[in-house]
């Protein structure tokens, strides 16, 4: 039983002493976990950060690899180019006297990624909880929607962690409702999926990231820091969320990357939508097809093959109000 005085997400983590928060979809997804990590550390928990990486991790020095397919990225980890979200976050963490290692997984299929998770958990001495964080909400798509967003990395992470039955608590937290519209996601269908999860007891509710909170203020600082240090490819997702946290609205401009599109920054982007990870995995219609994948491209092929079998897709719906 939950109480209105405490979001259900944090109730589920109340007894956890050691928590791993991992970006599910690559890129800057791990930044969606930063406010959660700060809040949990303030509550006295040991929190580690990880991310499915888009960086060229195989260009790292050997000493960066702590386990097979697990790199420990610090503020001074060398890698060519400025696009290295894990290192950028590690540098911000060091500047703010926070533990500054961000673990990184290369993009692989489900089997190797699950092995990498297990190797990291062993390296950390075990954890009581794993939280996957998604910048956006396309991890909530079950597979029969007209648009799935960019599902390959999210589904690799979801399937990998769904198989970690030894971890007592496994949760998903999504930040940035609406940002996946650019990739064809119907957010009316996102809400329909959340309603179905609620009926099954797997929806853990929502709560807002406020700029008046310590965690919100530090998140804004971290996103601004990342934009300065990744000038060639700043995050559109977190640029949008940060704008919403500041109270901006509509077609907000913060990078040239969005010059050919129109954004709809709004307060819903500041909400964390939280679900039980095993419950979400059970609702997915094709996750079992990904079990034997070794490469990320095999996940894309498996999703396409599944969608070819559908008699129909759930069509986008407009909000009625």
Tab-separated table of C-alpha atoms in Angstrom:
chain	number	residue	atom	x	y	z
A	1	UNK	CA	0.000	0.000	0.000
A	2	UNK	CA	1.324	3.444	-0.971
A	3	UNK	CA	0.688	6.860	0.547
A	4	UNK	CA	0.098	10.203	-1.125
A	5	UNK	CA	2.815	11.573	1.133
A	6	UNK	CA	5.482	9.601	-0.776
A	7	UNK	CA	5.597	8.757	-4.515
A	8	UNK	CA	5.246	5.005	-5.026
A	9	UNK	CA	8.563	4.962	-6.903
A	10	UNK	CA	10.427	6.012	-3.752
A	11	UNK	CA	8.344	3.714	-1.564
A	12	UNK	CA	9.553	0.795	-3.674
A	13	UNK	CA	13.151	1.909	-3.090
A	14	UNK	CA	12.772	2.700	0.621
A	15	UNK	CA	14.571	-0.440	1.815
A	16	UNK	CA	17.192	-0.507	-0.946
A	17	UNK	CA	20.700	0.294	0.258
A	18	UNK	CA	22.494	0.092	-3.088
A	19	UNK	CA	20.869	1.222	-6.359
A	20	UNK	CA	22.006	1.158	-9.990
A	21	UNK	CA	20.390	3.794	-12.223
A	22	UNK	CA	20.994	3.153	-15.918
A	23	UNK	CA	20.116	5.023	-19.096
A	24	UNK	CA	18.066	2.634	-21.220
A	25	UNK	CA	18.164	4.203	-24.661
A	26	UNK	CA	21.687	5.486	-25.057
A	27	UNK	CA	22.971	8.989	-25.632
A	28	UNK	CA	22.060	11.343	-22.804
A	29	UNK	CA	19.413	9.054	-21.270
A	30	UNK	CA	21.474	8.729	-18.091
A	31	UNK	CA	20.818	12.425	-17.411
A	32	UNK	CA	17.172	11.513	-16.770
A	33	UNK	CA	18.455	9.519	-13.811
A	34	UNK	CA	20.560	12.303	-12.320
A	35	UNK	CA	17.792	13.945	-10.206
A	36	UNK	CA	16.751	10.517	-8.928
A	37	UNK	CA	20.349	9.653	-8.045
A	38	UNK	CA	20.795	12.954	-6.188
A	39	UNK	CA	17.586	12.429	-4.210
A	40	UNK	CA	18.468	8.843	-3.303
A	41	UNK	CA	22.012	9.785	-2.280
A	42	UNK	CA	20.595	12.536	-0.090
A	43	UNK	CA	18.474	9.819	1.541
A	44	UNK	CA	21.659	7.927	2.434
A	45	UNK	CA	21.695	5.325	-0.329
A	46	UNK	CA	24.681	4.221	-2.383
A	47	UNK	CA	23.811	5.023	-5.989
A	48	UNK	CA	25.728	4.098	-9.140
A	49	UNK	CA	25.110	5.458	-12.630
A	50	UNK	CA	25.400	3.604	-15.932
A	51	UNK	CA	24.358	4.123	-19.537
A	52	UNK	CA	23.953	2.251	-22.786
A	53	UNK	CA	26.449	4.306	-24.749
A	54	UNK	CA	26.451	5.790	-28.242
A	55	UNK	CA	30.143	6.683	-27.910
A	56	UNK	CA	32.860	4.619	-29.579
A	57	UNK	CA	33.716	2.719	-26.422
A	58	UNK	CA	35.968	0.277	-28.262
A	59	UNK	CA	38.361	3.172	-28.718
A	60	UNK	CA	38.930	3.320	-24.953
A	61	UNK	CA	42.184	2.239	-23.345
A	62	UNK	CA	42.228	-1.251	-21.884
A	63	UNK	CA	42.354	0.029	-18.309
A	64	UNK	CA	38.899	1.611	-18.736
A	65	UNK	CA	37.296	-1.848	-18.978
A	66	UNK	CA	36.463	-3.207	-15.550
A	67	UNK	CA	34.529	-6.196	-16.903
A	68	UNK	CA	33.719	-7.511	-20.393
A	69	UNK	CA	31.449	-4.937	-22.081
A	70	UNK	CA	31.559	-2.687	-18.992
A	71	UNK	CA	33.655	0.479	-19.075
A	72	UNK	CA	34.219	2.710	-16.060
A	73	UNK	CA	34.164	6.267	-17.404
A	74	UNK	CA	35.672	9.011	-15.283
A	75	UNK	CA	36.209	12.743	-15.790
A	76	UNK	CA	39.594	12.155	-17.432
A	77	UNK	CA	38.839	9.054	-19.507
A	78	UNK	CA	40.380	9.759	-22.931
A	79	UNK	CA	38.316	9.403	-26.100
A	80	UNK	CA	38.518	11.353	-29.340
A	81	UNK	CA	35.806	13.939	-30.026
A	82	UNK	CA	33.469	15.923	-27.795
A	83	UNK	CA	30.497	13.522	-27.932
A	84	UNK	CA	30.906	11.406	-24.823
A	85	UNK	CA	27.871	11.954	-22.539
A	86	UNK	CA	29.178	9.575	-19.875
A	87	UNK	CA	32.438	11.511	-19.501
A	88	UNK	CA	30.634	14.854	-19.667
A	89	UNK	CA	28.397	13.770	-16.801
A	90	UNK	CA	31.393	12.418	-14.876
A	91	UNK	CA	33.068	15.835	-15.149
A	92	UNK	CA	29.943	17.596	-13.885
A	93	UNK	CA	29.689	15.137	-10.996
A	94	UNK	CA	33.305	15.810	-9.992
A	95	UNK	CA	32.691	19.558	-10.078
A	96	UNK	CA	29.825	19.035	-7.609
A	97	UNK	CA	31.702	16.673	-5.265
A	98	UNK	CA	29.601	13.668	-6.279
A	99	UNK	CA	30.926	10.151	-7.029
A	100	UNK	CA	32.159	10.660	-10.584
A	101	UNK	CA	32.258	7.236	-12.228
A	102	UNK	CA	29.636	6.552	-14.901
A	103	UNK	CA	29.639	2.981	-16.188
A	104	UNK	CA	29.028	2.481	-19.893
A	105	UNK	CA	27.765	-0.474	-21.924
A	106	UNK	CA	28.394	-0.776	-25.670
A	107	UNK	CA	25.344	-1.271	-27.864
A	108	UNK	CA	24.745	-5.015	-28.136
A	109	UNK	CA	21.953	-7.535	-28.274
A	110	UNK	CA	20.101	-8.748	-25.211
A	111	UNK	CA	22.349	-11.687	-24.277
A	112	UNK	CA	25.638	-9.765	-24.112
A	113	UNK	CA	23.972	-6.784	-22.468
A	114	UNK	CA	22.454	-8.947	-19.733
A	115	UNK	CA	25.873	-10.527	-19.184
A	116	UNK	CA	27.357	-7.032	-18.929
A	117	UNK	CA	24.750	-6.014	-16.360
A	118	UNK	CA	25.506	-9.118	-14.294
A	119	UNK	CA	29.242	-8.402	-14.539
A	120	UNK	CA	28.687	-4.828	-13.349
A	121	UNK	CA	26.483	-5.954	-10.474
A	122	UNK	CA	29.210	-8.377	-9.380
A	123	UNK	CA	31.811	-5.609	-9.693
A	124	UNK	CA	29.674	-3.394	-7.445
A	125	UNK	CA	29.160	-6.149	-4.900
A	126	UNK	CA	25.487	-6.551	-5.766
A	127	UNK	CA	22.591	-4.089	-5.723
A	128	UNK	CA	19.107	-4.055	-4.235
A	129	UNK	CA	17.518	-2.228	-7.157
A	130	UNK	CA	18.027	-1.417	-10.829
A	131	UNK	CA	16.226	1.606	-12.271
A	132	UNK	CA	16.126	2.050	-16.041
A	133	UNK	CA	15.610	5.663	-17.060
A	134	UNK	CA	14.335	6.799	-20.447
A	135	UNK	CA	14.555	10.285	-21.903
A	136	UNK	CA	11.100	10.218	-23.449
A	137	UNK	CA	8.472	7.509	-23.128
A	138	UNK	CA	8.989	5.158	-26.064
A	139	UNK	CA	10.167	2.406	-23.698
A	140	UNK	CA	6.456	2.167	-22.754
A	141	UNK	CA	5.408	1.105	-26.268
A	142	UNK	CA	4.224	-2.510	-26.341
A	143	UNK	CA	4.836	-3.088	-30.067
A	144	UNK	CA	1.485	-2.839	-31.866
A	145	UNK	CA	1.392	0.973	-31.992
A	146	UNK	CA	1.633	2.737	-35.351
A	147	UNK	CA	4.875	4.431	-34.233
A	148	UNK	CA	7.391	2.956	-31.797
A	149	UNK	CA	9.897	5.793	-31.634
A	150	UNK	CA	13.470	4.467	-31.497
A	151	UNK	CA	12.969	1.133	-29.743
A	152	UNK	CA	16.157	-0.880	-30.340
A	153	UNK	CA	18.290	0.335	-27.425
A	154	UNK	CA	15.350	0.702	-25.037
A	155	UNK	CA	14.204	-2.842	-25.728
A	156	UNK	CA	17.715	-4.251	-25.388
A	157	UNK	CA	17.906	-2.679	-21.921
A	158	UNK	CA	14.371	-3.665	-20.929
A	159	UNK	CA	14.847	-7.293	-21.971
A	160	UNK	CA	18.296	-7.504	-20.386
A	161	UNK	CA	17.156	-6.231	-16.989
A	162	UNK	CA	13.879	-8.176	-17.131
A	163	UNK	CA	16.038	-11.303	-16.948
A	164	UNK	CA	17.832	-10.196	-13.769
A	165	UNK	CA	15.443	-12.022	-11.451
A	166	UNK	CA	18.040	-11.942	-8.677
A	167	UNK	CA	17.581	-8.154	-8.239
A	168	UNK	CA	14.758	-7.495	-5.724
A	169	UNK	CA	13.515	-4.215	-7.225
A	170	UNK	CA	13.502	-3.353	-10.924
A	171	UNK	CA	11.795	-0.137	-12.016
A	172	UNK	CA	11.482	2.148	-15.054
A	173	UNK	CA	11.258	5.940	-14.875
A	174	UNK	CA	10.514	8.062	-17.963
A	175	UNK	CA	11.184	11.803	-18.152
A	176	UNK	CA	10.164	13.929	-21.132
A	177	UNK	CA	6.561	13.109	-22.042
A	178	UNK	CA	5.951	14.348	-25.584
A	179	UNK	CA	9.500	14.477	-26.924
A	180	UNK	CA	9.084	11.254	-28.905
A	181	UNK	CA	6.388	12.767	-31.137
A	182	UNK	CA	9.190	13.649	-33.566
A	183	UNK	CA	9.804	9.902	-33.955
A	184	UNK	CA	6.144	9.058	-34.534
A	185	UNK	CA	5.001	8.156	-31.016
A	186	UNK	CA	1.346	8.859	-30.256
A	187	UNK	CA	1.257	10.026	-26.653
A	188	UNK	CA	-2.451	9.258	-26.376
A	189	UNK	CA	-1.337	5.630	-26.834
A	190	UNK	CA	1.335	6.136	-24.176
A	191	UNK	CA	-1.444	7.088	-21.764
A	192	UNK	CA	-3.498	4.095	-22.872
A	193	UNK	CA	-0.526	1.833	-22.123
A	194	UNK	CA	-0.095	3.410	-18.692
A	195	UNK	CA	-3.771	2.803	-17.963
A	196	UNK	CA	-3.315	-0.880	-18.853
A	197	UNK	CA	-0.291	-1.061	-16.557
A	198	UNK	CA	-2.374	0.520	-13.780
A	199	UNK	CA	-5.004	-2.197	-14.163
A	200	UNK	CA	-2.272	-4.797	-13.683
A	201	UNK	CA	-0.753	-3.035	-10.664
A	202	UNK	CA	2.442	-2.094	-12.539
A	203	UNK	CA	1.975	1.690	-12.843
A	204	UNK	CA	3.681	3.570	-10.030
A	205	UNK	CA	2.309	7.022	-10.790
A	206	UNK	CA	3.989	10.278	-11.721
A	207	UNK	CA	5.724	13.153	-9.994
A	208	UNK	CA	7.195	16.424	-11.218
A	209	UNK	CA	10.785	17.659	-11.404
A	210	UNK	CA	10.691	21.214	-10.038
A	211	UNK	CA	13.324	23.906	-10.581
A	212	UNK	CA	12.703	24.961	-6.970
A	213	UNK	CA	14.016	21.623	-5.713
A	214	UNK	CA	17.709	20.957	-5.147
A	215	UNK	CA	17.563	18.096	-7.629
A	216	UNK	CA	15.808	20.226	-10.263
A	217	UNK	CA	18.270	23.079	-9.935
A	218	UNK	CA	21.231	20.723	-10.237
A	219	UNK	CA	19.646	18.990	-13.234
A	220	UNK	CA	19.329	22.351	-15.007
A	221	UNK	CA	22.978	23.053	-14.251
A	222	UNK	CA	24.043	19.619	-15.544
A	223	UNK	CA	22.092	20.027	-18.795
A	224	UNK	CA	23.562	23.497	-19.371
A	225	UNK	CA	27.032	22.064	-18.692
A	226	UNK	CA	26.401	19.260	-21.217
A	227	UNK	CA	25.204	21.733	-23.846
A	228	UNK	CA	28.395	23.770	-23.457
A	229	UNK	CA	30.657	20.738	-23.662
A	230	UNK	CA	28.818	18.884	-26.460
A	231	UNK	CA	28.356	21.765	-28.861
A	232	UNK	CA	28.382	19.505	-31.914
A	233	UNK	CA	25.437	17.382	-30.749
A	234	UNK	CA	23.555	18.708	-27.710
A	235	UNK	CA	20.655	16.671	-26.380
A	236	UNK	CA	17.287	17.702	-27.823
A	237	UNK	CA	15.481	15.583	-25.227
A	238	UNK	CA	17.105	17.149	-22.196
A	239	UNK	CA	17.181	20.589	-23.766
A	240	UNK	CA	13.399	20.279	-24.059
A	241	UNK	CA	12.929	18.916	-20.542
A	242	UNK	CA	15.180	21.617	-19.067
A	243	UNK	CA	13.209	24.297	-20.897
A	244	UNK	CA	9.990	22.865	-19.459
A	245	UNK	CA	11.493	22.760	-15.954
A	246	UNK	CA	12.370	26.459	-16.340
A	247	UNK	CA	8.745	27.204	-17.255
A	248	UNK	CA	9.250	27.800	-20.982
A	249	UNK	CA	6.428	26.864	-23.339
A	250	UNK	CA	5.915	26.125	-27.011
A	251	UNK	CA	8.504	26.191	-29.786
A	252	UNK	CA	11.560	26.897	-27.639
A	253	UNK	CA	14.899	27.240	-29.442
A	254	UNK	CA	18.054	26.032	-27.698
A	255	UNK	CA	19.973	24.323	-30.534
A	256	UNK	CA	20.299	24.525	-34.308
A	257	UNK	CA	19.495	20.801	-34.433
A	258	UNK	CA	15.765	21.651	-34.173
A	259	UNK	CA	15.734	24.402	-36.802
A	260	UNK	CA	13.691	22.289	-39.263
A	261	UNK	CA	11.040	21.233	-36.751
A	262	UNK	CA	8.593	22.697	-34.272
A	263	UNK	CA	8.822	21.818	-30.597
A	264	UNK	CA	6.003	21.806	-28.085
A	265	UNK	CA	7.724	22.344	-24.756
A	266	UNK	CA	5.183	22.103	-21.940
A	267	UNK	CA	4.852	21.203	-18.227
A	268	UNK	CA	4.063	17.524	-18.922
A	269	UNK	CA	7.706	17.110	-19.946
A	270	UNK	CA	8.757	17.648	-16.329
A	271	UNK	CA	6.873	14.565	-15.103
A	272	UNK	CA	8.491	11.260	-14.207
A	273	UNK	CA	6.187	8.404	-15.225
A	274	UNK	CA	7.219	5.317	-13.255
A	275	UNK	CA	6.387	1.646	-13.741
A	276	UNK	CA	7.346	-1.769	-12.459
A	277	UNK	CA	9.908	-3.182	-14.904
A	278	UNK	CA	8.817	-6.854	-14.891
A	279	UNK	CA	5.211	-5.710	-15.356
A	280	UNK	CA	6.206	-3.552	-18.323
A	281	UNK	CA	8.180	-6.435	-19.829
A	282	UNK	CA	5.188	-8.754	-19.534
A	283	UNK	CA	3.033	-6.263	-21.460
A	284	UNK	CA	5.499	-6.078	-24.356
A	285	UNK	CA	4.322	-8.176	-27.306
A	286	UNK	CA	7.677	-9.112	-28.819
A	287	UNK	CA	10.274	-9.018	-26.033
A	288	UNK	CA	10.642	-12.810	-26.030
A	289	UNK	CA	11.781	-12.642	-29.661
A	290	UNK	CA	14.852	-10.659	-28.599
A	291	UNK	CA	16.280	-13.180	-26.133
A	292	UNK	CA	18.808	-14.724	-28.519
A	293	UNK	CA	20.021	-11.469	-30.074
A	294	UNK	CA	23.734	-10.748	-29.840
A	295	UNK	CA	23.858	-7.595	-31.964
A	296	UNK	CA	21.788	-4.434	-31.805
A	297	UNK	CA	20.852	-4.686	-35.470
A	298	UNK	CA	19.321	-8.095	-34.794
A	299	UNK	CA	16.874	-6.391	-32.435
A	300	UNK	CA	15.749	-4.060	-35.209
A	301	UNK	CA	15.239	-7.023	-37.536
A	302	UNK	CA	13.281	-8.965	-34.894
A	303	UNK	CA	10.987	-5.980	-34.302
A	304	UNK	CA	10.337	-5.600	-38.030
A	305	UNK	CA	9.575	-9.308	-38.357
A	306	UNK	CA	7.133	-9.117	-35.443
A	307	UNK	CA	5.352	-6.099	-36.882
A	308	UNK	CA	4.932	-7.897	-40.203
A	309	UNK	CA	2.791	-10.468	-38.372
A	310	UNK	CA	0.346	-7.915	-36.943
A	311	UNK	CA	-3.129	-7.953	-38.504
A	312	UNK	CA	-3.390	-4.241	-37.666
A	313	UNK	CA	-1.609	-1.515	-35.748
A	314	UNK	CA	-3.063	0.778	-33.121
A	315	UNK	CA	-3.471	4.090	-34.883
A	316	UNK	CA	-2.443	7.483	-33.463
A	317	UNK	CA	-5.171	9.236	-31.525
A	318	UNK	CA	-5.628	12.924	-30.838
A	319	UNK	CA	-6.106	14.179	-27.308
A	320	UNK	CA	-9.825	14.978	-26.940
A	321	UNK	CA	-9.294	18.207	-24.998
